[in-house]
Amino acid sequence: TQRIVWDPISGKFRAWTFDSEGGYFDGFLSRDGDRWVLSSTGMTADGQSASGKSVFTPVNSHTITWQAIDREIDGTPIEDSEEFTLVRRGPKPEAASLPEKAASTTN
């Protein structure tokens, strides 16, 4: 899960990231041409210090690519991740409500 807000003190977007295993990271986003780079530091779920960058590159209005680069855990470099493509998916359409049959009554 990630939360991104405008930080008026730094004049930058700030992000907090929480991973599914209990790790957490804090960082700032900066613009680099047509992409956004999140530089962050934090802790892994088992208490090791960690740092790295996430690169988000827009492809179109519904698609971005994401890659984790320049990562370290307790000072040990970690290989860059592969580049992933993320596509926005709209909500599932709801079943159309069908008009109820008019009850026919005979007198």
Backbone as a chain_set.jsonl record, in Angstrom:
{"seq": "TQRIVWDPISGKFRAWTFDSEGGYFDGFLSRDGDRWVLSSTGMTADGQSASGKSVFTPVNSHTITWQAIDREIDGTPIEDSEEFTLVRRGPKPEAASLPEKAASTTN", "coords": {"N": [[0.847, -1.166, 0.0], [0.47, 2.225, -0.732], [0.815, 5.628, 0.097], [0.498, 8.867, -1.095], [1.272, 12.243, -0.776], [1.129, 15.847, -1.003], [3.802, 17.662, 0.214], [3.997, 20.533, 1.865], [6.102, 21.751, 3.192], [8.571, 20.733, 2.218], [8.086, 21.133, -0.427], [7.622, 19.092, -2.195], [6.298, 15.966, -3.489], [5.437, 13.543, -1.132], [5.911, 10.176, -0.052], [4.611, 7.292, 1.558], [5.234, 3.948, 2.005], [4.014, 0.702, 2.454], [4.741, -2.627, 2.836], [3.514, -5.981, 2.078], [4.542, -7.74, 3.911], [5.173, -6.428, 6.213], [7.152, -4.515, 6.154], [8.279, -1.064, 5.841], [8.47, 2.182, 4.263], [9.727, 5.47, 3.573], [9.67, 8.368, 1.634], [10.549, 10.715, -1.038], [9.133, 12.034, -4.03], [10.359, 12.839, -7.259], [10.463, 14.624, -10.33], [11.642, 13.37, -13.402], [12.255, 14.081, -16.385], [9.875, 12.526, -18.35], [9.135, 10.782, -16.41], [8.533, 9.63, -12.99], [10.432, 9.561, -10.022], [10.822, 7.808, -7.093], [12.564, 8.161, -4.243], [13.519, 6.377, -1.472], [13.74, 5.394, 2.014], [13.854, 2.923, 4.61], [12.586, 0.18, 6.576], [12.91, -3.358, 6.527], [10.654, -6.136, 7.013], [11.893, -7.753, 8.875], [13.512, -6.036, 10.274], [15.808, -4.942, 9.042], [17.737, -2.27, 7.678], [16.793, -0.433, 4.787], [16.967, 0.822, 1.417], [16.209, 2.569, -1.629], [15.124, 3.136, -5.049], [12.131, 3.816, -6.813], [10.911, 3.716, -10.038], [8.564, 5.29, -11.962], [6.933, 5.282, -14.967], [4.872, 6.891, -17.196], [2.812, 5.399, -19.684], [0.435, 5.538, -21.125], [-2.854, 7.006, -20.61], [-3.909, 5.041, -18.976], [-1.946, 3.285, -18.27], [1.187, 2.443, -16.754], [4.735, 1.986, -16.322], [6.756, 0.268, -13.923], [9.675, 0.104, -11.952], [12.033, -1.126, -9.613], [15.029, 0.202, -8.479], [18.581, 0.669, -7.755], [18.8, -0.456, -5.147], [19.325, -1.307, -1.689], [19.998, -3.425, 1.104], [20.674, -3.265, 4.416], [23.089, -2.044, 3.645], [24.017, -3.716, 1.64], [24.119, -4.133, -1.807], [21.266, -4.726, -3.884], [19.987, -6.493, -6.63], [18.521, -4.775, -9.448], [14.986, -4.69, -9.997], [12.873, -6.454, -12.348], [11.201, -4.737, -15.044], [7.894, -3.759, -14.599], [4.618, -3.721, -16.004], [1.834, -1.821, -15.354], [-1.643, -1.736, -15.418], [-4.492, 0.206, -15.333], [-7.57, -0.851, -14.112], [-10.942, -0.651, -14.636], [-13.945, -0.427, -12.59], [-15.906, -3.414, -12.079], [-18.673, -3.975, -14.172], [-21.952, -3.444, -12.956], [-24.663, -5.717, -12.551], [-27.283, -5.195, -14.742], [-30.289, -3.69, -13.711], [-33.196, -5.342, -14.132], [-36.451, -4.61, -15.283], [-39.128, -5.379, -13.141], [-41.575, -7.911, -13.683], [-44.829, -6.939, -14.325], [-47.274, -7.631, -12.042], [-49.975, -9.625, -12.799], [-53.338, -9.386, -12.234], [-56.485, -10.771, -11.796], [-59.834, -9.935, -11.583]], "CA": [[0.0, 0.0, 0.0], [1.272, 3.446, -0.798], [0.103, 6.896, 0.264], [1.279, 9.973, -1.641], [0.691, 13.545, -0.432], [1.956, 17.021, -1.248], [4.422, 18.143, 1.447], [4.227, 21.961, 1.648], [7.375, 22.19, 3.785], [9.666, 20.406, 1.287], [7.714, 21.506, -1.792], [7.686, 17.877, -3.003], [5.38, 14.898, -3.126], [6.008, 12.611, -0.164], [5.237, 8.88, -0.127], [4.819, 6.252, 2.56], [4.948, 2.651, 1.396], [3.928, -0.398, 3.42], [4.665, -3.864, 2.059], [2.609, -7.003, 2.614], [5.202, -8.536, 4.949], [5.373, -5.614, 7.408], [8.171, -3.481, 5.942], [7.743, 0.268, 5.565], [9.432, 3.075, 3.628], [9.339, 6.872, 3.526], [10.516, 9.023, 0.645], [10.067, 11.846, -1.823], [9.079, 11.859, -5.479], [10.861, 13.934, -8.08], [10.208, 14.452, -11.763], [12.834, 13.161, -14.221], [11.708, 14.016, -17.738], [8.476, 12.096, -18.354], [8.922, 9.763, -15.38], [8.637, 10.019, -11.588], [11.36, 8.716, -9.276], [10.61, 7.824, -5.648], [13.743, 7.758, -3.466], [13.003, 6.138, -0.13], [14.48, 4.591, 2.988], [12.935, 2.328, 5.566], [12.935, -1.066, 7.257], [12.264, -4.585, 6.093], [9.821, -6.729, 8.068], [12.738, -8.35, 9.917], [14.29, -5.005, 10.954], [17.01, -4.49, 8.339], [17.565, -0.984, 6.997], [16.678, -0.606, 3.338], [16.794, 2.043, 0.63], [16.12, 2.311, -3.057], [14.326, 4.037, -5.877], [11.087, 3.26, -7.672], [10.763, 4.56, -11.221], [7.229, 5.183, -12.547], [6.936, 5.928, -16.277], [3.571, 6.796, -17.858], [2.771, 4.897, -21.06], [-0.753, 6.236, -21.612], [-3.68, 7.438, -19.468], [-4.306, 3.903, -18.153], [-0.827, 2.349, -18.131], [2.516, 2.916, -16.372], [5.697, 0.938, -15.988], [7.371, 0.447, -12.609], [10.878, -0.681, -11.71], [12.803, -0.796, -8.406], [16.449, 0.272, -8.833], [19.516, 1.218, -6.759], [18.332, -0.935, -3.845], [20.278, -1.842, -0.71], [19.5, -3.885, 2.397], [21.806, -3.201, 5.36], [24.293, -1.657, 2.92], [24.352, -4.666, 0.58], [23.341, -3.857, -3.028], [20.3, -5.71, -4.368], [19.778, -6.357, -8.076], [17.314, -4.063, -9.879], [13.872, -5.572, -10.353], [12.454, -6.35, -13.731], [10.24, -3.652, -15.237], [6.53, -4.263, -14.626], [3.613, -2.863, -16.617], [0.619, -1.752, -14.539], [-2.76, -1.224, -16.199], [-5.669, 0.535, -14.531], [-8.756, -1.619, -14.466], [-12.146, -0.002, -14.136], [-14.788, -1.298, -11.764], [-16.726, -4.375, -12.813], [-20.03, -3.439, -14.36], [-22.979, -4.066, -12.127], [-25.735, -6.331, -13.333], [-28.347, -4.225, -15.028], [-31.539, -4.089, -13.064], [-34.266, -5.605, -15.087], [-37.755, -4.229, -14.721], [-39.902, -6.499, -12.643], [-42.811, -8.15, -14.436], [-46.03, -6.438, -13.64], [-48.142, -8.733, -11.59], [-51.319, -9.522, -13.396], [-54.4, -9.84, -11.331], [-57.815, -10.825, -12.398], [-60.924, -9.771, -10.621]], "C": [[0.891, 1.227, 0.0], [0.363, 4.662, -0.665], [1.029, 8.005, -0.223], [0.55, 11.266, -1.331], [1.651, 14.65, -0.86], [2.48, 17.505, 0.096], [4.765, 19.619, 1.254], [5.558, 22.452, 2.225], [8.526, 21.925, 2.82], [9.373, 20.875, -0.128], [7.781, 20.314, -2.739], [6.546, 16.949, -2.616], [6.116, 13.944, -2.199], [5.224, 11.312, -0.224], [5.612, 8.009, 1.055], [4.388, 4.953, 1.912], [4.998, 1.581, 2.479], [3.81, -1.685, 2.625], [3.851, -4.927, 2.789], [3.231, -7.851, 3.722], [5.475, -7.743, 6.227], [6.481, -4.583, 7.288], [7.513, -2.144, 5.646], [8.853, 1.181, 5.064], [8.851, 4.477, 3.55], [10.244, 7.55, 2.508], [9.829, 10.155, -0.074], [10.123, 11.507, -3.304], [9.657, 13.074, -6.169], [10.622, 13.597, -9.545], [11.544, 14.316, -12.474], [12.365, 12.966, -15.653], [10.243, 13.627, -17.677], [8.188, 11.053, -17.276], [9.037, 10.379, -13.985], [9.556, 9.034, -10.88], [11.098, 8.91, -7.783], [11.874, 7.304, -4.983], [13.294, 7.585, -2.027], [13.948, 5.292, 0.712], [13.47, 4.015, 3.963], [13.497, 1.072, 6.182], [12.215, -2.233, 6.608], [11.461, -5.136, 7.267], [10.655, -7.325, 9.187], [13.731, -7.353, 10.52], [15.573, -4.561, 10.286], [16.733, -3.148, 7.672], [17.574, -1.226, 5.491], [16.524, 0.753, 2.666], [16.705, 1.652, -0.837], [15.288, 3.358, -3.752], [13.295, 3.227, -6.644], [10.893, 4.231, -8.815], [9.405, 4.258, -11.852], [7.219, 5.964, -13.856], [5.568, 5.766, -16.928], [3.727, 6.279, -19.29], [1.591, 5.541, -21.781], [-1.622, 6.549, -20.39], [-4.122, 6.294, -18.563], [-3.157, 2.957, -17.831], [0.442, 3.072, -17.688], [3.438, 1.704, -16.285], [6.296, 1.293, -14.639], [8.592, -0.447, -12.519], [11.552, -0.186, -10.441], [14.284, -0.88, -8.776], [17.266, 0.779, -7.643], [19.132, 0.811, -5.333], [19.478, -1.467, -2.997], [19.507, -2.335, 0.513], [20.701, -4.022, 3.314], [23.127, -2.945, 4.633], [24.712, -2.6, 1.804], [23.494, -4.379, -0.649], [22.46, -5.049, -3.417], [20.083, -5.434, -5.851], [18.495, -5.579, -8.374], [16.231, -5.072, -10.221], [13.659, -5.519, -11.859], [11.484, -5.181, -13.831], [8.85, -4.265, -15.395], [5.625, -3.251, -15.308], [2.343, -2.961, -15.79], [-0.479, -1.091, -15.358], [-3.942, -0.993, -15.272], [-6.857, -0.279, -15.033], [-9.946, -0.926, -13.837], [-12.964, -0.955, -13.284], [-15.579, -2.252, -12.642], [-18.113, -3.777, -12.995], [-21.017, -4.196, -13.473], [-24.026, -4.681, -13.037], [-26.837, -5.304, -13.528], [-29.609, -4.659, -14.307], [-32.614, -4.195, -14.127], [-35.588, -5.2, -14.468], [-38.507, -5.479, -14.284], [-41.16, -6.654, -13.486], [-43.979, -7.599, -13.617], [-46.906, -7.617, -13.266], [-49.515, -8.562, -12.228], [-52.33, -10.108, -12.419], [-55.713, -9.855, -12.1], [-58.85, -10.707, -11.291], [-62.01, -10.718, -10.905]], "O": [[1.934, 1.256, 0.653], [-0.721, 4.71, -1.247], [2.191, 8.08, 0.178], [-0.648, 11.384, -1.588], [2.843, 14.409, -1.053], [1.699, 17.736, 1.02], [5.726, 19.935, 0.553], [6.08, 23.474, 1.78], [9.373, 22.796, 2.619], [10.286, 21.005, -0.943], [7.974, 20.485, -3.943], [5.913, 17.11, -1.572], [7.267, 13.581, -2.444], [4.01, 11.33, -0.423], [6.76, 7.985, 1.497], [3.303, 4.866, 1.338], [5.906, 1.558, 3.309], [2.887, -1.835, 1.825], [3.54, -4.783, 3.971], [2.525, -8.599, 4.399], [5.95, -8.303, 7.214], [6.728, -3.841, 8.239], [6.348, -2.084, 5.252], [10.025, 0.989, 5.39], [7.635, 4.653, 3.471], [11.456, 7.333, 2.515], [8.691, 10.514, 0.228], [11.017, 10.802, -3.773], [9.468, 14.205, -5.72], [10.585, 12.43, -9.935], [12.48, 15.061, -12.185], [12.109, 11.844, -16.089], [9.446, 14.308, -17.032], [7.09, 10.496, -17.243], [9.557, 11.481, -13.813], [9.477, 7.826, -11.103], [11.145, 10.03, -7.273], [12.221, 6.133, -5.14], [12.756, 8.512, -1.421], [14.819, 4.587, 0.204], [12.371, 4.545, 4.124], [14.711, 0.906, 6.303], [11.063, -2.117, 6.192], [11.582, -4.647, 8.39], [10.196, -7.403, 10.326], [14.679, -7.754, 11.196], [16.367, -3.858, 10.91], [15.637, -2.912, 7.164], [18.272, -2.109, 4.992], [16.021, 1.705, 3.262], [17.079, 0.546, -1.227], [14.814, 4.322, -3.149], [13.554, 2.101, -7.067], [10.728, 5.431, -8.597], [9.126, 3.12, -12.231], [7.466, 7.17, -13.862], [5.136, 4.644, -17.19], [4.646, 6.668, -20.009], [1.726, 6.028, -22.904], [-1.175, 6.375, -19.257], [-4.659, 6.544, -17.484], [-3.368, 1.93, -17.186], [0.746, 4.164, -18.168], [2.99, 0.562, -16.189], [6.342, 2.461, -14.253], [8.565, -1.602, -12.945], [11.639, 1.02, -10.208], [14.744, -1.887, -9.314], [16.711, 1.256, -6.653], [19.139, 1.64, -4.423], [20.462, -2.001, -3.509], [18.5, -1.747, 0.908], [21.627, -4.787, 3.04], [24.152, -3.545, 4.958], [25.672, -2.313, 1.088], [22.266, -4.378, -0.552], [22.856, -6.208, -3.296], [20.006, -4.28, -6.273], [17.506, -5.701, -7.652], [16.523, -6.176, -10.681], [14.196, -4.653, -12.549], [10.998, -4.689, -12.813], [8.644, -5.166, -16.209], [5.848, -2.045, -15.195], [1.833, -4.056, -15.551], [-0.277, -0.018, -15.927], [-4.342, -1.883, -14.521], [-7.102, -0.373, -16.236], [-9.951, -0.649, -12.638], [-12.701, -2.157, -13.262], [-15.886, -1.948, -13.794], [-18.657, -3.151, -12.085], [-20.918, -5.408, -13.278], [-24.244, -4.217, -14.156], [-27.26, -4.634, -12.586], [-29.958, -5.84, -14.292], [-32.883, -3.268, -14.892], [-35.823, -5.416, -13.28], [-38.513, -6.498, -14.976], [-41.74, -5.67, -13.945], [-44.075, -7.781, -12.403], [-47.222, -8.476, -14.09], [-50.116, -7.488, -12.191], [-52.15, -11.196, -11.872], [-55.964, -9.006, -12.956], [-58.733, -11.306, -10.222], [-63.018, -10.731, -10.198]]}, "num_chains": 1, "name": "protein.A"}
